[in-house]
Tab-separated table of C-alpha atoms in Angstrom:
chain	number	residue	atom	x	y	z
F	1041	MET	CA	-55.111	64.761	61.684
F	1042	LYS	CA	-53.034	62.328	59.469
F	1043	GLU	CA	-50.876	61.514	62.717
F	1044	ALA	CA	-53.960	60.870	64.644
F	1045	LEU	CA	-55.481	58.547	61.681
F	1046	SER	CA	-52.245	56.509	61.638
F	1047	VAL	CA	-52.409	56.084	65.438
F	1048	LEU	CA	-55.836	54.958	65.094
F	1049	VAL	CA	-55.265	52.260	62.617
F	1050	LEU	CA	-51.987	51.048	64.411
F	1051	LEU	CA	-54.061	50.811	67.515
F	1052	GLN	CA	-56.602	48.909	65.604
F	1053	PHE	CA	-54.130	46.549	64.246
F	1054	ILE	CA	-52.806	45.860	67.677
F	1055	VAL	CA	-56.152	45.341	69.276
F	1056	GLY	CA	-56.912	43.103	66.281
F	1057	TYR	CA	-53.831	41.130	66.743
F	1058	ILE	CA	-54.283	40.662	70.600
F	1059	CYS	CA	-57.967	39.488	70.215
F	1060	VAL	CA	-57.485	37.136	67.459
F	1061	GLY	CA	-54.850	35.671	69.808
F	1062	LEU	CA	-56.945	35.611	72.663
F	1063	ILE	CA	-59.667	33.472	70.471
F	1064	ALA	CA	-57.123	31.042	69.096
F	1065	GLY	CA	-55.442	30.442	72.641
F	1066	LYS	CA	-51.963	31.663	71.482
F	1067	ILE	CA	-50.310	35.019	71.526
F	1068	ASN	CA	-46.749	35.375	70.118
F	1069	LYS	CA	-44.960	38.031	72.314
F	1070	SER	CA	-41.443	37.620	70.863
F	1071	PHE	CA	-39.416	40.799	70.025
F	1072	PHE	CA	-39.643	40.020	66.120
F	1073	ARG	CA	-43.284	39.516	66.382
F	1074	ILE	CA	-43.842	42.617	68.229
F	1075	VAL	CA	-41.719	44.737	65.612
F	1076	ALA	CA	-43.657	42.830	62.776
F	1077	VAL	CA	-47.117	43.973	64.360
F	1078	LEU	CA	-45.904	47.795	64.741
F	1079	LEU	CA	-44.506	47.807	61.239
F	1080	LEU	CA	-47.686	46.120	59.529
F	1081	GLY	CA	-49.774	48.545	61.752
F	1082	GLY	CA	-47.971	51.649	60.775
F	1083	LEU	CA	-48.057	50.495	57.164
F	1084	GLY	CA	-51.661	50.327	57.495
F	1085	GLY	CA	-52.071	53.806	58.654
F	1086	PHE	CA	-50.254	54.837	55.589
F	1087	LEU	CA	-52.674	53.077	53.171
F	1088	TYR	CA	-55.946	54.261	55.280
F	1089	GLN	CA	-54.660	57.656	54.040
F	1090	LEU	CA	-54.705	56.622	50.487
F	1091	ILE	CA	-57.598	54.282	50.419
F	1092	GLY	CA	-59.637	55.061	53.192
F	1093	VAL	CA	-61.854	52.723	54.947
F	1094	TYR	CA	-61.367	49.973	52.691
F	1095	GLY	CA	-57.972	49.830	54.360
F	1096	ALA	CA	-59.820	47.323	56.647
F	1097	LEU	CA	-59.014	44.522	54.181
F	1098	TYR	CA	-55.393	45.091	54.778
F	1099	LEU	CA	-55.948	44.856	58.537
F	1100	LEU	CA	-57.767	41.667	57.902
F	1101	CYS	CA	-55.149	40.128	55.675
F	1102	GLY	CA	-52.252	41.235	58.075
F	1103	ASN	CA	-53.771	39.745	60.984
F	1104	PHE	CA	-54.677	36.414	59.234
F	1105	ILE	CA	-51.006	36.201	58.132
F	1106	LEU	CA	-49.556	36.637	61.462
F	1107	ALA	CA	-52.181	34.094	63.041
F	1108	TYR	CA	-51.587	31.427	60.224
F	1109	ILE	CA	-47.847	31.617	60.950
F	1110	ASP	CA	-48.323	30.824	64.411
F	1111	LEU	CA	-51.203	28.116	64.294
F	1112	LYS	CA	-50.746	26.775	60.507
F	1113	LYS	CA	-54.334	25.890	60.302
F	1114	PHE	CA	-56.413	27.784	57.683
F	1115	ILE	CA	-60.074	27.424	58.563
F	1116	PRO	CA	-59.453	27.577	62.562
F	1117	VAL	CA	-57.544	31.131	61.958
F	1118	MET	CA	-60.563	32.420	59.829
F	1119	GLY	CA	-62.850	31.501	62.512
F	1120	SER	CA	-60.401	33.329	65.267
F	1121	LEU	CA	-60.262	36.198	63.064
F	1122	GLY	CA	-63.848	36.308	62.328
F	1123	ILE	CA	-64.880	36.374	66.043
F	1124	ALA	CA	-61.924	38.756	66.887
F	1125	MET	CA	-63.033	41.335	64.242
F	1126	ILE	CA	-66.814	41.090	64.847
F	1127	PHE	CA	-66.288	42.048	68.502
F	1128	ASN	CA	-63.793	44.727	67.623
F	1129	LEU	CA	-66.561	45.958	64.881
F	1130	LEU	CA	-69.493	45.828	67.209
F	1131	PHE	CA	-67.547	47.790	70.161
F	1132	ASP	CA	-66.056	50.261	67.823
F	1133	HIS	CA	-69.610	51.257	67.286
F	1134	VAL	CA	-70.511	51.332	71.118
F	1135	ALA	CA	-67.661	53.170	71.889
F	1136	SER	CA	-68.664	55.503	69.037
F	1137	MET	CA	-71.955	55.657	70.880
F	1138	ILE	CA	-70.355	56.329	74.341
F	1139	ASP	CA	-68.164	59.027	72.674
F	1140	ILE	CA	-71.244	60.959	71.521
F	1141	PHE	CA	-73.195	60.421	74.656
F	1142	LEU	CA	-70.163	62.090	76.766
F	1143	GLY	CA	-69.099	64.541	74.286
F	1144	VAL	CA	-65.745	63.222	73.794
F	1145	PRO	CA	-65.049	64.504	70.376
F	1146	SER	CA	-65.813	68.236	71.036
F	1147	ASN	CA	-64.038	68.298	74.366
F	1148	PHE	CA	-60.809	66.511	73.581
F	1149	SER	CA	-57.978	66.834	70.866
F	1150	PRO	CA	-58.090	64.206	68.150
F	1151	MET	CA	-55.192	62.247	69.550
F	1152	VAL	CA	-56.787	62.117	73.048
F	1153	TYR	CA	-60.230	61.277	71.485
F	1154	ILE	CA	-58.518	58.239	69.605
F	1155	LEU	CA	-56.891	56.760	72.784
F	1156	ILE	CA	-60.194	57.187	74.808
F	1157	HIS	CA	-62.082	55.405	71.784
F	1158	GLN	CA	-59.772	52.571	71.214
F	1159	GLY	CA	-59.340	52.121	75.036
F	1160	ILE	CA	-62.999	51.431	75.352
F	1161	VAL	CA	-62.711	48.982	72.335
F	1162	PHE	CA	-59.727	47.226	73.542
F	1163	ILE	CA	-61.444	46.495	77.024
F	1164	LEU	CA	-64.806	45.496	75.530
F	1165	SER	CA	-63.257	43.214	72.950
F	1166	THR	CA	-60.718	41.607	75.413
F	1167	ILE	CA	-63.262	40.681	78.041
F	1168	PHE	CA	-65.375	39.125	75.055
F	1169	CYS	CA	-62.941	37.455	73.406
F	1170	ILE	CA	-61.794	35.670	76.927
F	1171	LEU	CA	-65.472	34.612	77.449
F	1172	ALA	CA	-66.074	33.554	73.830
F	1173	ARG	CA	-62.802	31.396	73.941
F	1174	LYS	CA	-64.259	29.815	77.447
F	1175	LEU	CA	-67.839	29.248	75.625
F	1176	LEU	CA	-66.147	27.690	72.702
F	1177	LEU	CA	-63.934	25.071	74.792
F	1178	ARG	CA	-67.112	24.235	76.789
F	1179	ARG	CA	-69.185	23.712	73.898
F	1180	LEU	CA	-66.343	22.235	71.680
F	1181	PRO	CA	-63.838	20.247	73.581
F	1182	GLN	CA	-61.338	20.440	70.614
F	1183	GLY	CA	-62.357	24.220	69.842
F	1184	LEU	CA	-62.162	25.314	66.304
F	1185	ALA	CA	-59.810	22.863	65.137
F	1186	SER	CA	-62.459	20.018	65.255
F	1187	LYS	CA	-64.671	19.319	62.290
F	1188	GLU	CA	-67.564	21.322	64.332
F	1189	GLY	CA	-65.437	24.105	64.846
F	1190	HIS	CA	-64.753	24.573	61.032
F	1191	VAL	CA	-68.500	25.129	60.865
F	1192	VAL	CA	-68.431	27.737	63.383
F	1193	SER	CA	-65.303	29.123	61.917
F	1194	LEU	CA	-66.769	29.701	58.295
F	1195	LEU	CA	-70.078	31.083	59.994
F	1196	CYS	CA	-68.210	33.565	61.972
F	1197	PHE	CA	-66.161	34.633	58.938
F	1198	PHE	CA	-69.154	34.880	56.555
F	1199	THR	CA	-70.606	37.166	59.376
F	1200	TYR	CA	-67.765	39.403	59.648
F	1201	ALA	CA	-67.672	39.724	55.640
F	1202	VAL	CA	-71.643	40.925	55.844
F	1203	TYR	CA	-70.390	43.353	58.501
F	1204	LEU	CA	-67.786	44.812	56.414
F	1205	VAL	CA	-70.083	45.009	53.472
F	1206	CYS	CA	-72.331	47.046	55.837
F	1207	ILE	CA	-69.452	49.357	56.770
F	1208	PHE	CA	-68.606	50.194	53.313
F	1209	LEU	CA	-72.218	50.752	52.190
F	1210	GLY	CA	-72.228	53.165	55.565
F	1211	VAL	CA	-69.248	55.022	54.058
F	1212	GLY	CA	-70.846	55.189	50.869
F	1213	LEU	CA	-73.990	56.622	52.120
F	1214	GLY	CA	-72.134	58.926	54.652
F	1215	ASN	CA	-71.780	58.036	58.351
F	1216	THR	CA	-74.297	59.747	60.464
F	1217	ILE	CA	-75.544	59.107	63.921
F	1218	GLN	CA	-78.516	57.525	62.737
F	1219	LEU	CA	-76.906	55.256	60.443
F	1220	ILE	CA	-74.290	54.326	63.526
F	1221	GLN	CA	-77.408	53.606	65.492
F	1222	LEU	CA	-78.884	51.397	62.616
F	1223	ASN	CA	-75.583	49.288	61.998
F	1224	LEU	CA	-75.247	48.842	65.930
F	1225	LEU	CA	-78.856	47.442	65.906
F	1226	PHE	CA	-78.386	45.437	62.637
F	1227	PHE	CA	-74.997	43.993	64.073
F	1228	SER	CA	-76.512	43.198	67.268
F	1229	MET	CA	-79.562	41.427	65.841
F	1230	TYR	CA	-77.311	39.250	63.483
F	1231	LEU	CA	-75.010	38.348	66.402
F	1232	VAL	CA	-77.691	37.361	68.585
F	1233	PHE	CA	-78.964	35.158	65.668
F	1234	MET	CA	-75.634	33.642	65.071
F	1235	LEU	CA	-75.431	32.919	68.746
F	1236	VAL	CA	-78.921	31.281	69.072
F	1237	SER	CA	-78.032	29.312	65.958
F	1238	PHE	CA	-74.622	28.036	67.448
F	1239	SER	CA	-76.318	27.106	70.623
F	1240	PHE	CA	-78.808	24.912	68.928
F	1241	TYR	CA	-76.082	23.697	66.776
F	1242	SER	CA	-73.648	22.846	69.714
F	1243	ARG	CA	-76.417	21.180	71.340
F	1244	SER	CA	-77.225	18.786	68.430
F	1245	LEU	CA	-73.202	18.094	68.644
F	1246	ARG	CA	-73.363	17.383	71.957
F	1247	LYS	CA	-76.040	14.767	71.804
F	1248	GLU	CA	-74.059	13.163	68.782
F	1249	TYR	CA	-71.211	13.250	70.719
F	1250	GLN	CA	-72.827	11.641	73.649
F	1251	VAL	CA	-73.965	8.837	71.268
F	1252	LYS	CA	-70.576	8.270	70.081
F	1253	GLU	CA	-69.213	8.280	73.680
F	1254	LYS	CA	-71.703	5.603	74.558
F	1255	GLU	CA	-70.697	3.448	71.644
F	1256	VAL	CA	-66.918	3.445	72.522
F	1257	GLU	CA	-67.922	2.718	76.083
F	1258	TYR	CA	-70.094	-0.203	74.833
F	1259	GLN	CA	-67.170	-1.525	72.515
F	1260	ALA	CA	-64.908	-1.024	75.255
F	1261	MET	CA	-67.122	-3.140	77.820
F	1262	HIS	CA	-67.568	-5.742	74.983
F	1263	ARG	CA	-63.781	-5.910	74.621
F	1264	TYR	CA	-63.343	-6.041	78.390
F	1265	THR	CA	-66.052	-8.898	78.686
F	1266	SER	CA	-64.248	-10.609	75.997
F	1267	GLU	CA	-61.045	-10.560	77.827
F	1268	ILE	CA	-62.638	-11.846	81.033
F	1269	GLU	CA	-64.202	-14.841	79.021
F	1270	THR	CA	-60.585	-15.422	77.584
F	1271	GLN	CA	-59.129	-15.225	81.052
F	1272	TYR	CA	-61.789	-17.759	82.310
F	1273	ALA	CA	-60.844	-19.882	79.595
F	1274	GLN	CA	-57.492	-19.790	80.751
F	1275	MET	CA	-58.314	-20.542	84.277
F	1276	ARG	CA	-60.223	-23.557	83.096
F	1277	LYS	CA	-57.182	-24.599	80.975
F	1278	PHE	CA	-54.667	-23.981	83.918
F	1279	ARG	CA	-57.199	-25.834	86.484
F	1280	HIS	CA	-57.039	-28.995	84.039
F	1281	ASP	CA	-53.095	-28.575	83.441
F	1282	TYR	CA	-52.891	-28.388	87.481
F	1283	GLN	CA	-54.644	-31.855	87.651
F	1284	ASN	CA	-52.513	-33.288	85.214
F	1285	ILE	CA	-49.244	-31.777	87.004
F	1286	LEU	CA	-50.589	-33.189	90.253
F	1287	SER	CA	-51.262	-36.590	88.570
F	1288	SER	CA	-47.661	-36.343	86.842
F	1289	LEU	CA	-46.180	-36.013	90.406
F	1290	ASP	CA	-47.600	-39.100	91.454
F	1291	SER	CA	-45.282	-41.777	90.048
F	1292	TYR	CA	-42.353	-39.882	91.341
F	1293	ILE	CA	-43.917	-39.688	95.009
F	1294	GLU	CA	-44.786	-43.581	94.711
F	1295	GLU	CA	-41.492	-44.499	93.611
F	1296	LYS	CA	-39.681	-41.863	96.002
F	1297	ASP	CA	-37.856	-40.640	93.262
F	1298	LEU	CA	-36.669	-37.507	95.099
F	1299	SER	CA	-33.918	-36.597	92.400
F	1300	GLY	CA	-36.335	-36.970	89.535
F	1301	LEU	CA	-38.841	-35.111	91.066
F	1302	SER	CA	-36.424	-32.197	91.923
F	1303	GLU	CA	-35.318	-32.201	88.249
F	1304	TYR	CA	-38.893	-32.282	87.013
F	1305	TYR	CA	-39.747	-29.342	89.254
F	1306	ARG	CA	-36.686	-27.321	87.923
F	1307	SER	CA	-37.048	-28.000	84.476
F	1308	THR	CA	-40.865	-27.643	84.174
F	1309	LEU	CA	-43.079	-26.600	86.948
F	1310	GLN	CA	-40.647	-23.728	88.339
F	1311	ARG	CA	-39.971	-22.350	84.670
F	1312	SER	CA	-43.873	-22.278	83.763
F	1313	SER	CA	-44.722	-20.827	87.610
F	1314	LYS	CA	-42.280	-18.060	86.990
F	1315	SER	CA	-43.604	-17.171	83.551
F	1316	ILE	CA	-47.196	-17.005	84.799
F	1317	SER	CA	-46.211	-14.764	87.800
F	1318	GLU	CA	-44.067	-12.626	85.790
F	1319	ASN	CA	-46.638	-12.016	83.200
F	1320	ASN	CA	-49.674	-11.346	85.844
F	1321	PHE	CA	-47.312	-8.866	87.514
F	1322	LYS	CA	-46.323	-6.829	84.619
F	1323	LEU	CA	-50.030	-5.870	83.931
F	1324	ASP	CA	-51.016	-5.496	87.653
F	1325	ASP	CA	-50.991	-1.657	87.313
F	1326	LEU	CA	-54.007	-1.676	84.637
F	1327	SER	CA	-56.255	-1.618	87.649
F	1328	LYS	CA	-55.120	1.878	88.102
F	1329	ILE	CA	-56.682	2.871	85.192
F	1330	GLU	CA	-60.472	3.946	85.303
F	1331	VAL	CA	-60.932	5.053	81.984
F	1332	LYS	CA	-62.643	2.031	80.488
F	1333	ALA	CA	-61.749	2.548	76.585
F	1334	VAL	CA	-58.220	3.145	77.552
F	1335	LYS	CA	-58.114	0.107	80.001
F	1336	SER	CA	-59.845	-2.458	77.716
F	1337	LEU	CA	-57.684	-1.533	74.757
F	1338	LEU	CA	-54.306	-1.588	76.695
F	1339	ALA	CA	-55.208	-5.049	78.306
F	1340	SER	CA	-56.180	-6.480	74.794
F	1341	LYS	CA	-53.181	-5.364	73.025
F	1342	LEU	CA	-50.594	-6.169	75.838
F	1343	ILE	CA	-52.263	-9.711	76.840
F	1344	TYR	CA	-52.106	-10.319	73.160
F	1345	ALA	CA	-48.413	-9.552	73.062
F	1346	GLN	CA	-47.831	-11.873	76.160
F	1347	GLU	CA	-49.741	-14.662	74.255
F	1348	GLN	CA	-47.411	-14.140	71.315
F	1349	GLY	CA	-44.337	-14.872	73.702
F	1350	LEU	CA	-43.398	-11.103	73.544
F	1351	ASP	CA	-42.034	-9.313	76.843
F	1352	ALA	CA	-44.700	-6.933	77.521
F	1353	SER	CA	-45.345	-4.757	80.637
F	1354	PHE	CA	-47.417	-1.863	81.976
F	1355	GLU	CA	-46.819	0.590	84.578
F	1356	ALA	CA	-48.986	3.504	86.219
F	1357	SER	CA	-47.780	6.096	88.334
F	1358	GLU	CA	-51.242	6.327	90.479
F	1359	ARG	CA	-54.896	6.010	89.604
F	1360	VAL	CA	-56.275	7.990	86.549
F	1361	THR	CA	-59.831	8.587	86.408
F	1362	GLU	CA	-59.827	10.855	83.481
F	1363	ILE	CA	-57.758	11.748	80.260
F	1364	TRP	CA	-58.702	15.138	78.380
F	1365	LEU	CA	-59.152	13.564	75.003
F	1366	ASP	CA	-61.827	12.171	72.794
F	1367	PRO	CA	-61.843	8.596	73.691
F	1368	LEU	CA	-62.356	7.665	69.761
F	1369	ILE	CA	-59.147	9.806	68.918
F	1370	LEU	CA	-57.278	8.285	72.083
F	1371	VAL	CA	-57.982	4.604	71.348
F	1372	ARG	CA	-57.330	5.134	67.813
F	1373	VAL	CA	-53.996	6.392	68.341
F	1374	LEU	CA	-52.782	4.207	71.333
F	1375	GLY	CA	-54.143	1.254	68.889
F	1376	ILE	CA	-51.690	2.656	66.161
F	1377	PHE	CA	-48.780	2.745	68.550
F	1378	LEU	CA	-49.467	-0.760	70.244
F	1379	ASP	CA	-49.834	-2.569	66.928
F	1380	ASN	CA	-46.940	-1.008	65.349
F	1381	ALA	CA	-44.598	-2.005	68.333
F	1382	ILE	CA	-46.306	-5.674	68.525
F	1383	GLU	CA	-45.380	-5.839	64.670
F	1384	GLU	CA	-42.075	-4.670	65.222
F	1385	LEU	CA	-41.214	-7.108	67.872
F	1386	ASP	CA	-42.573	-9.852	65.635
F	1387	ARG	CA	-40.232	-9.170	62.813
F	1388	LEU	CA	-37.410	-9.189	65.240
F	1389	GLY	CA	-38.209	-12.201	67.247
F	1390	SER	CA	-37.263	-10.534	70.493
F	1391	GLY	CA	-37.147	-7.260	72.426
F	1392	SER	CA	-39.822	-5.751	74.738
F	1393	LEU	CA	-42.647	-3.612	74.963
F	1394	LYS	CA	-43.185	-1.054	77.651
F	1395	THR	CA	-46.282	1.007	78.216
F	1396	ALA	CA	-46.908	3.658	80.961
F	1397	VAL	CA	-49.398	6.217	82.025
F	1398	ILE	CA	-47.977	8.937	84.300
F	1399	LYS	CA	-50.343	11.352	85.776
F	1400	TYR	CA	-49.516	15.071	86.847
F	1401	PRO	CA	-51.799	17.622	88.473
F	1402	ASN	CA	-53.121	18.924	85.373
F	1403	SER	CA	-52.075	16.573	82.536
F	1404	VAL	CA	-51.521	12.831	81.567
F	1405	GLN	CA	-48.352	11.300	79.978
F	1406	ILE	CA	-48.719	8.453	78.004
F	1407	ILE	CA	-45.644	6.069	76.852
F	1408	VAL	CA	-45.130	3.482	74.354
F	1409	GLU	CA	-41.725	2.073	73.998
F	1410	ASN	CA	-40.667	-1.064	72.007
F	1411	THR	CA	-37.242	-2.497	70.873
F	1412	CYS	CA	-36.524	-1.542	67.225
F	1413	GLY	CA	-34.172	-2.614	64.519
F	1414	GLU	CA	-31.010	-0.522	63.269
F	1415	LYS	CA	-32.689	0.509	60.033
F	1416	VAL	CA	-35.567	2.488	61.743
F	1417	GLY	CA	-35.912	5.884	59.650
F	1418	HIS	CA	-35.978	9.364	60.944
F	1419	TYR	CA	-39.234	10.109	62.939
F	1420	ARG	CA	-40.069	12.970	60.443
F	1421	GLU	CA	-39.832	10.193	57.679
F	1422	LEU	CA	-41.856	7.731	59.539
F	1423	ARG	CA	-44.807	10.176	59.997
F	1424	GLN	CA	-45.106	10.936	56.339
F	1425	ALA	CA	-48.176	9.000	54.709
F	1426	GLY	CA	-46.599	6.176	52.582
F	1427	TYR	CA	-43.460	5.753	54.011
F	1428	SER	CA	-42.767	2.271	56.050
F	1429	THR	CA	-39.804	-0.039	56.859
F	1430	LYS	CA	-42.307	-3.018	56.974
F	1431	GLY	CA	-42.936	-3.228	53.287
F	1432	GLU	CA	-44.973	-1.731	50.390
F	1433	GLY	CA	-48.654	-0.496	51.014
F	1434	ARG	CA	-47.735	0.198	54.528
F	1435	GLY	CA	-46.960	3.266	56.595
F	1436	LEU	CA	-50.120	4.963	57.087
F	1437	GLY	CA	-50.216	4.584	60.911
F	1438	LEU	CA	-48.072	7.460	62.000
F	1439	SER	CA	-49.429	9.779	59.580
F	1440	ASN	CA	-52.745	9.009	60.670
F	1441	VAL	CA	-51.744	9.770	64.256
F	1442	ASP	CA	-50.551	13.287	62.969
F	1443	GLU	CA	-54.275	13.891	61.593
F	1444	LEU	CA	-55.976	12.843	64.597
F	1445	LEU	CA	-53.870	14.703	66.943
F	1446	GLY	CA	-54.194	17.710	64.915
F	1447	SER	CA	-57.560	18.595	65.911
F	1448	ALA	CA	-56.536	18.432	69.721
F	1449	SER	CA	-55.012	21.613	70.733
F	1450	ASN	CA	-54.048	20.091	74.239
F	1451	THR	CA	-51.942	17.244	72.944
F	1452	THR	CA	-48.145	17.271	72.006
F	1453	LEU	CA	-46.555	14.060	70.652
F	1454	GLU	CA	-42.872	13.364	71.079
F	1455	THR	CA	-41.004	10.622	69.084
F	1456	VAL	CA	-37.563	9.121	70.298
F	1457	ILE	CA	-35.370	6.873	68.372
F	1458	GLU	CA	-32.168	5.962	70.202
F	1459	LYS	CA	-30.106	2.850	71.119
F	1460	GLU	CA	-32.573	0.468	69.262
F	1461	ARG	CA	-35.453	1.875	71.063
F	1462	PHE	CA	-38.448	3.307	69.679
F	1463	THR	CA	-40.575	5.953	71.993
F	1464	GLN	CA	-43.888	7.482	71.489
F	1465	ILE	CA	-44.468	10.082	74.372
F	1466	LEU	CA	-48.079	11.546	74.300
F	1467	TYR	CA	-48.752	14.427	76.395
F	1468	ILE	CA	-52.479	15.565	77.025
F	1469	SER	CA	-53.315	18.491	79.091
F	1470	GLU	CA	-56.320	19.415	80.940
F	1471	ILE	CA	-58.550	21.597	78.723
F	1472	GLU	CA	-59.095	25.125	80.356
F	1473	GLU	CA	-62.736	26.056	81.173
């Protein structure tokens, strides 16, 4: 009987670990992790023989530690653990009802009964954990890592804590079929109440998010309109300059001074024409970006850089209609990258700024590369709050980037510093439905 109990606890630990990974979207399948799960589960079986059902607290702590090692995010781990354990407890009661209905305890040996029981729990819990993750990503694009996800995480973990208290009370009162049925009814009602509350909460969040998105679009349109007005003013200035240029040619033509005209063309007109042509060509690919907030930000920053006499260019592999990241986060991150690049080029007095957006079937890659000085620190130092190569009171930009992207599980940031080139590469993958 003791062996059967140890196997039961081990299976419960394994099922819990898999379910937490399904909710979090990451299951570590390495050899060392498998060994760790088996050892912790085996130790849990030993503790259960000493302290009984209160060993559930050990299973909770063990799975929390393993999940935290992978995710490094305290509250999202609490949420993943809470949701997974709620399903495990709920379907453990469902499996007990099925076992009694089918007469499994009396017709099979304890070991076979445990395998059948845990098999039912595993199948049902796995299915519902997968569905729960899809629902979370549909309602909360950034999952449990977002601020709204933190609220959901705490609510789910508190719900699981309530369930545990009911289990402990049930053990104290003596588990009977009536008590199991009562607990199952209570668990189901509480779960339905939590789901309904979450539905209203997520609907409210969606409306708030839509308002923010409209605000971002409005700001993007305002910025775009400002750029159009700036371009129109520049065109008026160019038309005026063009008229002056034509007037300046009159004297050369009237005097038939071809050598002077040729020299004037090479020294003045040709250089100006080349500069205008090159700058316009370098930003042609902005027309391929159809995400308004991103397009307007890139246009305003790169045009500003060109107006400062900097060599700024943009490339896009193909038309980009969607980027799977909150526009507020994306605009702030790109703004930090471009501002830092322009400041560095201003400090150096020379160099180039190259920006690119590369589209893949299920992801987008954004690259910002600029010339940098020789004394740029290591990228880990640059991303620490307060560290800067630009003077005192600076250096919050890249640490803010890490904080902003920390809530987006579908992003990866790579920083490369080599041969006096500083490159930020942001990978944004499509969010699974």
